[in-house]
Amino acid sequence: MLREAASSGTEMGKRAKAVMDAGQLVSDDIMIGIVKDVLGFPRTANGFILDGFPRTVPQAKALDGLLSDLKIDLTCVINMEADEAEVVRRLSNRLTCRQCGKIYNLDIDNLADPARCPNCGGELYQRDDDKPETVRKRLRVYAESTAPVKEFYQRSGLLRNVNGMGSVGEVSAAILAALNQD
Ligand SMILES: [Zn+2]
């Protein structure tokens, strides 16, 4: 959503791009503005998944206000839990294409050449974000700013916890079960 907004040239997109180009985190205000724009698109009429948002309690509160203005009910909030060593391991296996932006995982994707993107032939590289020391830093930011979001949704009864330690198939099945549970 963020990348799309940044390349779309909308007012919010331009602001987000300037912040990201400077290597900084996009502020709550800009994130909310972008989510608001996107939720107004016709293609979200049949439902949508917000991935990696809200990341802070102020974002969650703003999202609440936004959804109530748009008369949209949040169905549920999925919290996937995995231990730190596993998170570091998975992200360390993640490669991104410099050309098309596609993301691969050495664990999951059978790459003939781990240096070349099978989609476009571009160069694959490890984002600074996915290096072990940065991942540990991100986990500290998560504990401080994002973990409180769980309590926020726990109180509204929307939170569903899913064990994130299994394979892609196992975690997918657990998420579908959580979505179908009432
Ligand atoms: Zn590519």
Short mmCIF file of N, CA and C and ligand atoms in Angstrom, two decimals:
data_model
loop_
_atom_site.label_atom_id
_atom_site.label_comp_id
_atom_site.label_asym_id
_atom_site.label_seq_id
_atom_site.Cartn_x
_atom_site.Cartn_y
_atom_site.Cartn_z
N MET A 1 0.84 -1.20 0.00
CA MET A 1 0.00 0.00 0.00
C MET A 1 0.87 1.25 0.00
N LEU A 2 1.91 1.16 0.87
CA LEU A 2 2.82 2.29 1.03
C LEU A 2 3.61 2.52 -0.27
N ARG A 3 4.11 1.42 -0.83
CA ARG A 3 4.88 1.53 -2.08
C ARG A 3 4.00 2.04 -3.21
N GLU A 4 2.75 1.51 -3.26
CA GLU A 4 1.82 1.91 -4.31
C GLU A 4 1.51 3.40 -4.18
N ALA A 5 1.25 3.83 -2.95
CA ALA A 5 0.94 5.24 -2.71
C ALA A 5 2.12 6.11 -3.11
N ALA A 6 3.33 5.63 -2.79
CA ALA A 6 4.54 6.41 -3.08
C ALA A 6 4.72 6.60 -4.59
N SER A 7 4.30 5.58 -5.38
CA SER A 7 4.51 5.70 -6.83
C SER A 7 3.29 6.30 -7.53
N SER A 8 2.18 6.47 -6.78
CA SER A 8 0.94 6.93 -7.42
C SER A 8 0.91 8.44 -7.62
N GLY A 9 1.74 9.16 -6.86
CA GLY A 9 1.78 10.61 -7.04
C GLY A 9 0.64 11.36 -6.36
N THR A 10 -0.17 10.67 -5.50
CA THR A 10 -1.18 11.41 -4.74
C THR A 10 -0.46 12.25 -3.68
N GLU A 11 -1.19 13.17 -3.09
CA GLU A 11 -0.61 14.07 -2.09
C GLU A 11 0.04 13.27 -0.95
N MET A 12 -0.73 12.30 -0.39
CA MET A 12 -0.22 11.47 0.71
C MET A 12 0.95 10.61 0.23
N GLY A 13 0.82 10.11 -1.01
CA GLY A 13 1.88 9.27 -1.58
C GLY A 13 3.18 10.03 -1.70
N LYS A 14 3.09 11.28 -2.14
CA LYS A 14 4.29 12.11 -2.29
C LYS A 14 4.95 12.36 -0.93
N ARG A 15 4.11 12.59 0.08
CA ARG A 15 4.66 12.83 1.43
C ARG A 15 5.33 11.57 1.95
N ALA A 16 4.68 10.40 1.72
CA ALA A 16 5.25 9.13 2.19
C ALA A 16 6.58 8.87 1.50
N LYS A 17 6.65 9.14 0.20
CA LYS A 17 7.86 8.85 -0.57
C LYS A 17 9.03 9.69 -0.05
N ALA A 18 8.77 10.96 0.23
CA ALA A 18 9.83 11.84 0.73
C ALA A 18 10.40 11.30 2.04
N VAL A 19 9.51 10.82 2.92
CA VAL A 19 9.95 10.30 4.22
C VAL A 19 10.74 9.00 4.03
N MET A 20 10.21 8.10 3.17
CA MET A 20 10.88 6.81 2.96
C MET A 20 12.23 7.00 2.28
N ASP A 21 12.29 7.94 1.31
CA ASP A 21 13.56 8.21 0.62
C ASP A 21 14.61 8.70 1.60
N ALA A 22 14.17 9.36 2.67
CA ALA A 22 15.11 9.85 3.68
C ALA A 22 15.44 8.74 4.69
N GLY A 23 14.89 7.53 4.46
CA GLY A 23 15.19 6.39 5.33
C GLY A 23 14.49 6.45 6.67
N GLN A 24 13.42 7.26 6.75
CA GLN A 24 12.72 7.38 8.02
C GLN A 24 11.39 6.64 8.00
N LEU A 25 10.84 6.41 9.20
CA LEU A 25 9.55 5.75 9.31
C LEU A 25 8.44 6.74 8.99
N VAL A 26 7.46 6.26 8.22
CA VAL A 26 6.34 7.11 7.85
C VAL A 26 5.48 7.36 9.10
N SER A 27 5.11 8.61 9.31
CA SER A 27 4.38 8.98 10.53
C SER A 27 2.96 8.41 10.53
N ASP A 28 2.36 8.35 11.72
CA ASP A 28 1.00 7.86 11.87
C ASP A 28 0.03 8.63 10.96
N ASP A 29 0.19 9.96 10.92
CA ASP A 29 -0.70 10.81 10.12
C ASP A 29 -0.71 10.42 8.65
N ILE A 30 0.51 10.21 8.11
CA ILE A 30 0.61 9.87 6.69
C ILE A 30 0.04 8.47 6.45
N MET A 31 0.38 7.52 7.35
CA MET A 31 -0.14 6.16 7.21
C MET A 31 -1.66 6.16 7.19
N ILE A 32 -2.25 6.88 8.12
CA ILE A 32 -3.71 6.93 8.21
C ILE A 32 -4.30 7.55 6.93
N GLY A 33 -3.64 8.60 6.43
CA GLY A 33 -4.10 9.23 5.19
C GLY A 33 -4.09 8.26 4.02
N ILE A 34 -3.04 7.44 3.96
CA ILE A 34 -2.92 6.47 2.88
C ILE A 34 -3.98 5.37 3.01
N VAL A 35 -4.16 4.86 4.23
CA VAL A 35 -5.17 3.82 4.46
C VAL A 35 -6.55 4.37 4.10
N LYS A 36 -6.79 5.61 4.46
CA LYS A 36 -8.09 6.24 4.16
C LYS A 36 -8.31 6.28 2.64
N ASP A 37 -7.29 6.73 1.89
CA ASP A 37 -7.39 6.77 0.42
C ASP A 37 -7.72 5.38 -0.13
N VAL A 38 -6.97 4.36 0.34
CA VAL A 38 -7.10 3.02 -0.23
C VAL A 38 -8.45 2.40 0.11
N LEU A 39 -8.95 2.63 1.34
CA LEU A 39 -10.23 2.03 1.73
C LEU A 39 -11.38 2.62 0.92
N GLY A 40 -11.14 3.77 0.29
CA GLY A 40 -12.17 4.37 -0.56
C GLY A 40 -12.19 3.78 -1.97
N PHE A 41 -11.16 2.97 -2.33
CA PHE A 41 -11.10 2.39 -3.67
C PHE A 41 -12.17 1.31 -3.82
N PRO A 42 -12.82 1.23 -5.01
CA PRO A 42 -13.86 0.21 -5.20
C PRO A 42 -13.36 -1.21 -4.98
N ARG A 43 -12.06 -1.47 -5.26
CA ARG A 43 -11.60 -2.87 -5.16
C ARG A 43 -11.53 -3.38 -3.73
N THR A 44 -11.70 -2.51 -2.75
CA THR A 44 -11.72 -3.01 -1.37
C THR A 44 -13.14 -3.34 -0.91
N ALA A 45 -14.13 -3.17 -1.83
CA ALA A 45 -15.53 -3.36 -1.45
C ALA A 45 -15.83 -4.77 -0.95
N ASN A 46 -15.11 -5.78 -1.45
CA ASN A 46 -15.37 -7.16 -1.03
C ASN A 46 -14.50 -7.58 0.15
N GLY A 47 -13.84 -6.63 0.77
CA GLY A 47 -13.00 -6.94 1.91
C GLY A 47 -11.55 -6.64 1.62
N PHE A 48 -10.76 -6.60 2.68
CA PHE A 48 -9.34 -6.26 2.53
C PHE A 48 -8.60 -6.79 3.74
N ILE A 49 -7.30 -6.95 3.56
CA ILE A 49 -6.42 -7.35 4.68
C ILE A 49 -5.42 -6.23 4.87
N LEU A 50 -5.28 -5.75 6.07
CA LEU A 50 -4.23 -4.78 6.38
C LEU A 50 -3.08 -5.58 6.98
N ASP A 51 -1.94 -5.54 6.33
CA ASP A 51 -0.78 -6.32 6.78
C ASP A 51 0.28 -5.36 7.29
N GLY A 52 0.65 -5.51 8.55
CA GLY A 52 1.66 -4.61 9.12
C GLY A 52 1.11 -3.25 9.50
N PHE A 53 -0.19 -3.16 9.60
CA PHE A 53 -0.85 -1.92 10.01
C PHE A 53 -2.14 -2.28 10.75
N PRO A 54 -2.49 -1.67 11.87
CA PRO A 54 -1.76 -0.63 12.59
C PRO A 54 -0.57 -1.18 13.38
N ARG A 55 0.48 -0.40 13.46
CA ARG A 55 1.69 -0.80 14.18
C ARG A 55 1.83 -0.13 15.53
N THR A 56 0.96 0.85 15.80
CA THR A 56 1.03 1.54 17.09
C THR A 56 -0.40 1.74 17.60
N VAL A 57 -0.54 1.97 18.91
CA VAL A 57 -1.87 2.20 19.47
C VAL A 57 -2.52 3.46 18.87
N PRO A 58 -1.76 4.57 18.70
CA PRO A 58 -2.40 5.73 18.03
C PRO A 58 -2.91 5.39 16.63
N GLN A 59 -2.18 4.55 15.88
CA GLN A 59 -2.67 4.13 14.56
C GLN A 59 -3.94 3.30 14.69
N ALA A 60 -3.98 2.41 15.69
CA ALA A 60 -5.16 1.56 15.88
C ALA A 60 -6.38 2.42 16.22
N LYS A 61 -6.17 3.44 17.05
CA LYS A 61 -7.27 4.32 17.43
C LYS A 61 -7.75 5.11 16.21
N ALA A 62 -6.80 5.61 15.42
CA ALA A 62 -7.17 6.37 14.22
C ALA A 62 -7.91 5.47 13.22
N LEU A 63 -7.46 4.21 13.11
CA LEU A 63 -8.13 3.27 12.21
C LEU A 63 -9.57 3.04 12.65
N ASP A 64 -9.78 2.91 13.96
CA ASP A 64 -11.13 2.77 14.50
C ASP A 64 -12.04 3.91 14.03
N GLY A 65 -11.53 5.14 14.16
CA GLY A 65 -12.31 6.31 13.76
C GLY A 65 -12.61 6.31 12.27
N LEU A 66 -11.59 5.95 11.50
CA LEU A 66 -11.70 5.91 10.04
C LEU A 66 -12.76 4.89 9.61
N LEU A 67 -12.68 3.68 10.20
CA LEU A 67 -13.61 2.61 9.84
C LEU A 67 -15.02 2.97 10.25
N SER A 68 -15.16 3.64 11.38
CA SER A 68 -16.52 3.98 11.79
C SER A 68 -17.08 5.08 10.88
N ASP A 69 -16.23 6.02 10.42
CA ASP A 69 -16.69 7.01 9.42
C ASP A 69 -17.15 6.33 8.14
N LEU A 70 -16.41 5.27 7.74
CA LEU A 70 -16.72 4.59 6.48
C LEU A 70 -17.78 3.50 6.66
N LYS A 71 -18.23 3.34 7.92
CA LYS A 71 -19.21 2.30 8.27
C LYS A 71 -18.72 0.90 7.87
N ILE A 72 -17.47 0.64 8.19
CA ILE A 72 -16.88 -0.67 7.94
C ILE A 72 -16.58 -1.31 9.31
N ASP A 73 -16.97 -2.60 9.47
CA ASP A 73 -16.65 -3.32 10.70
C ASP A 73 -15.40 -4.16 10.50
N LEU A 74 -14.48 -4.08 11.44
CA LEU A 74 -13.30 -4.93 11.41
C LEU A 74 -13.75 -6.34 11.82
N THR A 75 -13.40 -7.36 11.01
CA THR A 75 -13.82 -8.73 11.32
C THR A 75 -12.96 -9.32 12.43
N CYS A 76 -11.67 -9.29 12.25
CA CYS A 76 -10.80 -9.80 13.29
C CYS A 76 -9.37 -9.33 13.10
N VAL A 77 -8.59 -9.50 14.15
CA VAL A 77 -7.18 -9.11 14.14
C VAL A 77 -6.38 -10.38 14.42
N ILE A 78 -5.47 -10.71 13.52
CA ILE A 78 -4.67 -11.93 13.67
C ILE A 78 -3.30 -11.56 14.24
N ASN A 79 -2.92 -12.22 15.31
CA ASN A 79 -1.60 -12.05 15.88
C ASN A 79 -0.82 -13.34 15.72
N MET A 80 0.23 -13.30 14.90
CA MET A 80 1.06 -14.48 14.69
C MET A 80 2.27 -14.42 15.60
N GLU A 81 2.47 -15.47 16.38
CA GLU A 81 3.58 -15.50 17.33
C GLU A 81 4.67 -16.47 16.86
N ALA A 82 5.91 -16.00 16.85
CA ALA A 82 7.04 -16.89 16.58
C ALA A 82 8.19 -16.40 17.45
N ASP A 83 9.07 -17.33 17.87
CA ASP A 83 10.13 -16.86 18.76
C ASP A 83 11.22 -16.12 17.99
N GLU A 84 12.00 -15.34 18.75
CA GLU A 84 12.95 -14.41 18.14
C GLU A 84 13.93 -15.10 17.19
N ALA A 85 14.47 -16.25 17.62
CA ALA A 85 15.47 -16.93 16.78
C ALA A 85 14.86 -17.30 15.43
N GLU A 86 13.60 -17.73 15.45
CA GLU A 86 12.93 -18.13 14.22
C GLU A 86 12.66 -16.92 13.31
N VAL A 87 12.27 -15.80 13.91
CA VAL A 87 12.02 -14.58 13.14
C VAL A 87 13.31 -14.12 12.47
N VAL A 88 14.40 -14.13 13.24
CA VAL A 88 15.69 -13.71 12.69
C VAL A 88 16.09 -14.64 11.54
N ARG A 89 15.91 -15.94 11.76
CA ARG A 89 16.28 -16.93 10.73
C ARG A 89 15.47 -16.71 9.44
N ARG A 90 14.16 -16.53 9.59
CA ARG A 90 13.32 -16.37 8.40
C ARG A 90 13.66 -15.11 7.62
N LEU A 91 13.83 -14.00 8.35
CA LEU A 91 14.10 -12.74 7.65
C LEU A 91 15.49 -12.76 7.02
N SER A 92 16.43 -13.50 7.64
CA SER A 92 17.77 -13.59 7.07
C SER A 92 17.75 -14.36 5.75
N ASN A 93 16.72 -15.18 5.56
CA ASN A 93 16.60 -15.95 4.33
C ASN A 93 15.83 -15.21 3.25
N ARG A 94 15.48 -13.97 3.54
CA ARG A 94 14.63 -13.23 2.60
C ARG A 94 15.48 -12.39 1.65
N LEU A 95 15.17 -12.52 0.37
CA LEU A 95 15.88 -11.75 -0.66
C LEU A 95 14.87 -10.92 -1.45
N THR A 96 15.29 -9.73 -1.84
CA THR A 96 14.41 -8.82 -2.57
C THR A 96 15.03 -8.52 -3.92
N CYS A 97 14.19 -8.39 -4.95
CA CYS A 97 14.69 -8.06 -6.29
C CYS A 97 14.86 -6.55 -6.42
N ARG A 98 16.06 -6.15 -6.84
CA ARG A 98 16.35 -4.73 -7.01
C ARG A 98 15.50 -4.10 -8.11
N GLN A 99 15.08 -4.93 -9.08
CA GLN A 99 14.39 -4.39 -10.24
C GLN A 99 12.87 -4.36 -10.08
N CYS A 100 12.26 -5.52 -9.73
CA CYS A 100 10.78 -5.57 -9.69
C CYS A 100 10.24 -5.55 -8.27
N GLY A 101 11.12 -5.65 -7.25
CA GLY A 101 10.67 -5.56 -5.86
C GLY A 101 10.09 -6.84 -5.30
N LYS A 102 10.03 -7.91 -6.10
CA LYS A 102 9.48 -9.18 -5.64
C LYS A 102 10.36 -9.75 -4.51
N ILE A 103 9.70 -10.40 -3.53
CA ILE A 103 10.41 -10.93 -2.37
C ILE A 103 10.46 -12.45 -2.45
N TYR A 104 11.63 -13.03 -2.17
CA TYR A 104 11.80 -14.48 -2.18
C TYR A 104 12.33 -14.94 -0.83
N ASN A 105 12.09 -16.22 -0.52
CA ASN A 105 12.65 -16.79 0.70
C ASN A 105 13.41 -18.05 0.35
N LEU A 106 14.68 -18.10 0.76
CA LEU A 106 15.53 -19.23 0.40
C LEU A 106 14.98 -20.55 0.94
N ASP A 107 14.20 -20.47 2.03
CA ASP A 107 13.59 -21.65 2.63
C ASP A 107 12.46 -22.22 1.78
N ILE A 108 11.73 -21.32 1.14
CA ILE A 108 10.46 -21.68 0.51
C ILE A 108 10.59 -21.75 -1.01
N ASP A 109 11.23 -20.72 -1.59
CA ASP A 109 11.29 -20.65 -3.04
C ASP A 109 12.51 -21.41 -3.54
N ASN A 110 12.27 -22.24 -4.52
CA ASN A 110 13.37 -23.00 -5.09
C ASN A 110 14.05 -22.17 -6.15
N LEU A 111 15.06 -21.40 -5.75
CA LEU A 111 15.71 -20.50 -6.69
C LEU A 111 16.86 -21.23 -7.39
N ALA A 112 16.81 -21.26 -8.72
CA ALA A 112 17.88 -21.89 -9.49
C ALA A 112 19.18 -21.12 -9.24
N ASP A 113 19.07 -19.78 -9.20
CA ASP A 113 20.23 -18.93 -8.96
C ASP A 113 19.83 -17.90 -7.90
N PRO A 114 20.39 -18.02 -6.66
CA PRO A 114 19.96 -17.11 -5.59
C PRO A 114 20.37 -15.66 -5.81
N ALA A 115 21.08 -15.38 -6.91
CA ALA A 115 21.48 -14.00 -7.18
C ALA A 115 20.58 -13.34 -8.22
N ARG A 116 19.71 -14.13 -8.91
CA ARG A 116 18.89 -13.60 -10.00
C ARG A 116 17.40 -13.80 -9.73
N CYS A 117 16.60 -12.79 -10.03
CA CYS A 117 15.15 -12.87 -9.87
C CYS A 117 14.54 -13.72 -10.99
N PRO A 118 13.80 -14.81 -10.64
CA PRO A 118 13.19 -15.64 -11.68
C PRO A 118 12.10 -14.88 -12.45
N ASN A 119 11.58 -13.84 -11.85
CA ASN A 119 10.49 -13.07 -12.46
C ASN A 119 11.01 -12.15 -13.56
N CYS A 120 12.10 -11.41 -13.27
CA CYS A 120 12.53 -10.39 -14.24
C CYS A 120 14.03 -10.45 -14.54
N GLY A 121 14.77 -11.35 -13.86
CA GLY A 121 16.21 -11.43 -14.11
C GLY A 121 17.03 -10.39 -13.35
N GLY A 122 16.35 -9.58 -12.55
CA GLY A 122 17.04 -8.54 -11.77
C GLY A 122 17.92 -9.15 -10.68
N GLU A 123 18.73 -8.30 -10.06
CA GLU A 123 19.64 -8.77 -9.02
C GLU A 123 18.90 -8.91 -7.69
N LEU A 124 19.11 -10.04 -7.00
CA LEU A 124 18.50 -10.24 -5.68
C LEU A 124 19.49 -9.77 -4.61
N TYR A 125 18.95 -9.11 -3.59
CA TYR A 125 19.83 -8.66 -2.51
C TYR A 125 19.09 -8.74 -1.18
N GLN A 126 19.86 -8.66 -0.08
CA GLN A 126 19.25 -8.66 1.25
C GLN A 126 19.06 -7.21 1.70
N ARG A 127 17.80 -6.84 1.97
CA ARG A 127 17.53 -5.48 2.43
C ARG A 127 18.22 -5.27 3.78
N ASP A 128 18.68 -4.03 4.03
CA ASP A 128 19.29 -3.72 5.33
C ASP A 128 18.35 -4.12 6.47
N ASP A 129 17.05 -3.92 6.22
CA ASP A 129 15.98 -4.26 7.16
C ASP A 129 15.98 -5.72 7.59
N ASP A 130 16.48 -6.60 6.70
CA ASP A 130 16.41 -8.03 6.95
C ASP A 130 17.72 -8.60 7.49
N LYS A 131 18.71 -7.74 7.75
CA LYS A 131 19.96 -8.23 8.32
C LYS A 131 19.75 -8.50 9.81
N PRO A 132 20.39 -9.60 10.34
CA PRO A 132 20.11 -10.03 11.71
C PRO A 132 20.15 -8.90 12.75
N GLU A 133 21.17 -8.01 12.67
CA GLU A 133 21.26 -6.98 13.71
C GLU A 133 20.08 -6.00 13.60
N THR A 134 19.64 -5.72 12.35
CA THR A 134 18.51 -4.81 12.17
C THR A 134 17.21 -5.49 12.59
N VAL A 135 17.12 -6.80 12.32
CA VAL A 135 15.91 -7.54 12.72
C VAL A 135 15.76 -7.48 14.23
N ARG A 136 16.87 -7.67 14.98
CA ARG A 136 16.79 -7.61 16.45
C ARG A 136 16.35 -6.22 16.90
N LYS A 137 16.84 -5.18 16.21
CA LYS A 137 16.42 -3.82 16.52
C LYS A 137 14.92 -3.65 16.26
N ARG A 138 14.46 -4.20 15.10
CA ARG A 138 13.04 -4.11 14.76
C ARG A 138 12.19 -4.82 15.80
N LEU A 139 12.71 -5.94 16.34
CA LEU A 139 11.95 -6.69 17.35
C LEU A 139 11.82 -5.87 18.65
N ARG A 140 12.86 -5.06 18.95
CA ARG A 140 12.76 -4.21 20.14
C ARG A 140 11.72 -3.11 19.93
N VAL A 141 11.71 -2.54 18.71
CA VAL A 141 10.69 -1.53 18.38
C VAL A 141 9.30 -2.16 18.45
N TYR A 142 9.22 -3.42 17.97
CA TYR A 142 7.94 -4.14 18.01
C TYR A 142 7.45 -4.28 19.45
N ALA A 143 8.35 -4.72 20.36
CA ALA A 143 7.96 -4.95 21.75
C ALA A 143 7.46 -3.66 22.39
N GLU A 144 8.10 -2.55 22.00
CA GLU A 144 7.78 -1.27 22.61
C GLU A 144 6.49 -0.65 22.02
N SER A 145 6.42 -0.62 20.69
CA SER A 145 5.35 0.15 20.04
C SER A 145 4.19 -0.70 19.52
N THR A 146 4.48 -1.92 19.08
CA THR A 146 3.44 -2.71 18.41
C THR A 146 2.76 -3.69 19.35
N ALA A 147 3.52 -4.31 20.27
CA ALA A 147 2.91 -5.28 21.18
C ALA A 147 1.70 -4.70 21.92
N PRO A 148 1.72 -3.41 22.35
CA PRO A 148 0.53 -2.86 23.03
C PRO A 148 -0.73 -2.86 22.16
N VAL A 149 -0.57 -2.94 20.84
CA VAL A 149 -1.73 -2.99 19.94
C VAL A 149 -2.55 -4.26 20.20
N LYS A 150 -1.85 -5.35 20.63
CA LYS A 150 -2.55 -6.61 20.94
C LYS A 150 -3.57 -6.39 22.05
N GLU A 151 -3.12 -5.71 23.13
CA GLU A 151 -4.04 -5.46 24.25
C GLU A 151 -5.23 -4.62 23.80
N PHE A 152 -4.96 -3.65 22.92
CA PHE A 152 -6.01 -2.78 22.41
C PHE A 152 -7.11 -3.61 21.76
N TYR A 153 -6.73 -4.58 20.91
CA TYR A 153 -7.73 -5.39 20.22
C TYR A 153 -8.26 -6.54 21.08
N GLN A 154 -7.47 -6.93 22.10
CA GLN A 154 -7.95 -7.92 23.06
C GLN A 154 -9.18 -7.37 23.77
N ARG A 155 -9.10 -6.09 24.13
CA ARG A 155 -10.21 -5.45 24.84
C ARG A 155 -11.48 -5.40 23.99
N SER A 156 -11.31 -5.22 22.66
CA SER A 156 -12.51 -5.16 21.82
C SER A 156 -12.94 -6.55 21.34
N GLY A 157 -12.24 -7.59 21.83
CA GLY A 157 -12.65 -8.96 21.51
C GLY A 157 -12.33 -9.39 20.08
N LEU A 158 -11.48 -8.64 19.39
CA LEU A 158 -11.20 -8.96 17.97
C LEU A 158 -9.94 -9.80 17.79
N LEU A 159 -9.12 -9.90 18.85
CA LEU A 159 -7.81 -10.53 18.71
C LEU A 159 -7.89 -12.06 18.64
N ARG A 160 -7.23 -12.66 17.66
CA ARG A 160 -7.10 -14.11 17.56
C ARG A 160 -5.61 -14.43 17.47
N ASN A 161 -5.14 -15.30 18.33
CA ASN A 161 -3.72 -15.66 18.34
C ASN A 161 -3.48 -16.91 17.50
N VAL A 162 -2.45 -16.85 16.68
CA VAL A 162 -2.12 -17.96 15.81
C VAL A 162 -0.65 -18.33 16.04
N ASN A 163 -0.38 -19.63 16.13
CA ASN A 163 0.99 -20.08 16.28
C ASN A 163 1.72 -19.92 14.93
N GLY A 164 2.72 -19.06 14.93
CA GLY A 164 3.43 -18.77 13.68
C GLY A 164 4.67 -19.62 13.46
N MET A 165 4.87 -20.63 14.30
CA MET A 165 6.12 -21.40 14.24
C MET A 165 6.11 -22.53 13.20
N GLY A 166 4.95 -22.84 12.64
CA GLY A 166 4.88 -23.97 11.70
C GLY A 166 5.33 -23.62 10.30
N SER A 167 5.02 -24.54 9.36
CA SER A 167 5.32 -24.30 7.95
C SER A 167 4.30 -23.29 7.40
N VAL A 168 4.53 -22.82 6.17
CA VAL A 168 3.59 -21.89 5.53
C VAL A 168 2.19 -22.50 5.50
N GLY A 169 2.10 -23.80 5.15
CA GLY A 169 0.81 -24.49 5.06
C GLY A 169 0.11 -24.55 6.41
N GLU A 170 0.89 -24.88 7.46
CA GLU A 170 0.30 -24.99 8.81
C GLU A 170 -0.19 -23.64 9.31
N VAL A 171 0.63 -22.60 9.10
CA VAL A 171 0.24 -21.27 9.58
C VAL A 171 -0.96 -20.76 8.78
N SER A 172 -0.98 -21.01 7.46
CA SER A 172 -2.14 -20.60 6.65
C SER A 172 -3.41 -21.25 7.16
N ALA A 173 -3.33 -22.56 7.45
CA ALA A 173 -4.51 -23.29 7.93
C ALA A 173 -4.97 -22.71 9.27
N ALA A 174 -4.01 -22.37 10.14
CA ALA A 174 -4.37 -21.80 11.45
C ALA A 174 -5.03 -20.44 11.29
N ILE A 175 -4.57 -19.64 10.32
CA ILE A 175 -5.16 -18.32 10.09
C ILE A 175 -6.59 -18.48 9.56
N LEU A 176 -6.78 -19.40 8.62
CA LEU A 176 -8.13 -19.62 8.08
C LEU A 176 -9.08 -20.09 9.18
N ALA A 177 -8.58 -20.97 10.06
CA ALA A 177 -9.41 -21.44 11.17
C ALA A 177 -9.78 -20.27 12.08
N ALA A 178 -8.81 -19.38 12.34
CA ALA A 178 -9.07 -18.22 13.20
C ALA A 178 -10.09 -17.29 12.56
N LEU A 179 -10.03 -17.14 11.24
CA LEU A 179 -10.97 -16.27 10.52
C LEU A 179 -12.39 -16.83 10.55
N ASN A 180 -12.48 -18.16 10.54
CA ASN A 180 -13.80 -18.80 10.49
C ASN A 180 -14.42 -19.02 11.85
N GLN A 181 -13.60 -18.79 12.90
CA GLN A 181 -14.11 -19.02 14.26
C GLN A 181 -14.95 -17.82 14.69
N ASP A 182 -16.05 -18.05 15.37
CA ASP A 182 -16.89 -16.91 15.82
C ASP A 182 -17.01 -16.87 17.33
ZN ZN B 1 12.56 -9.13 -10.29
#
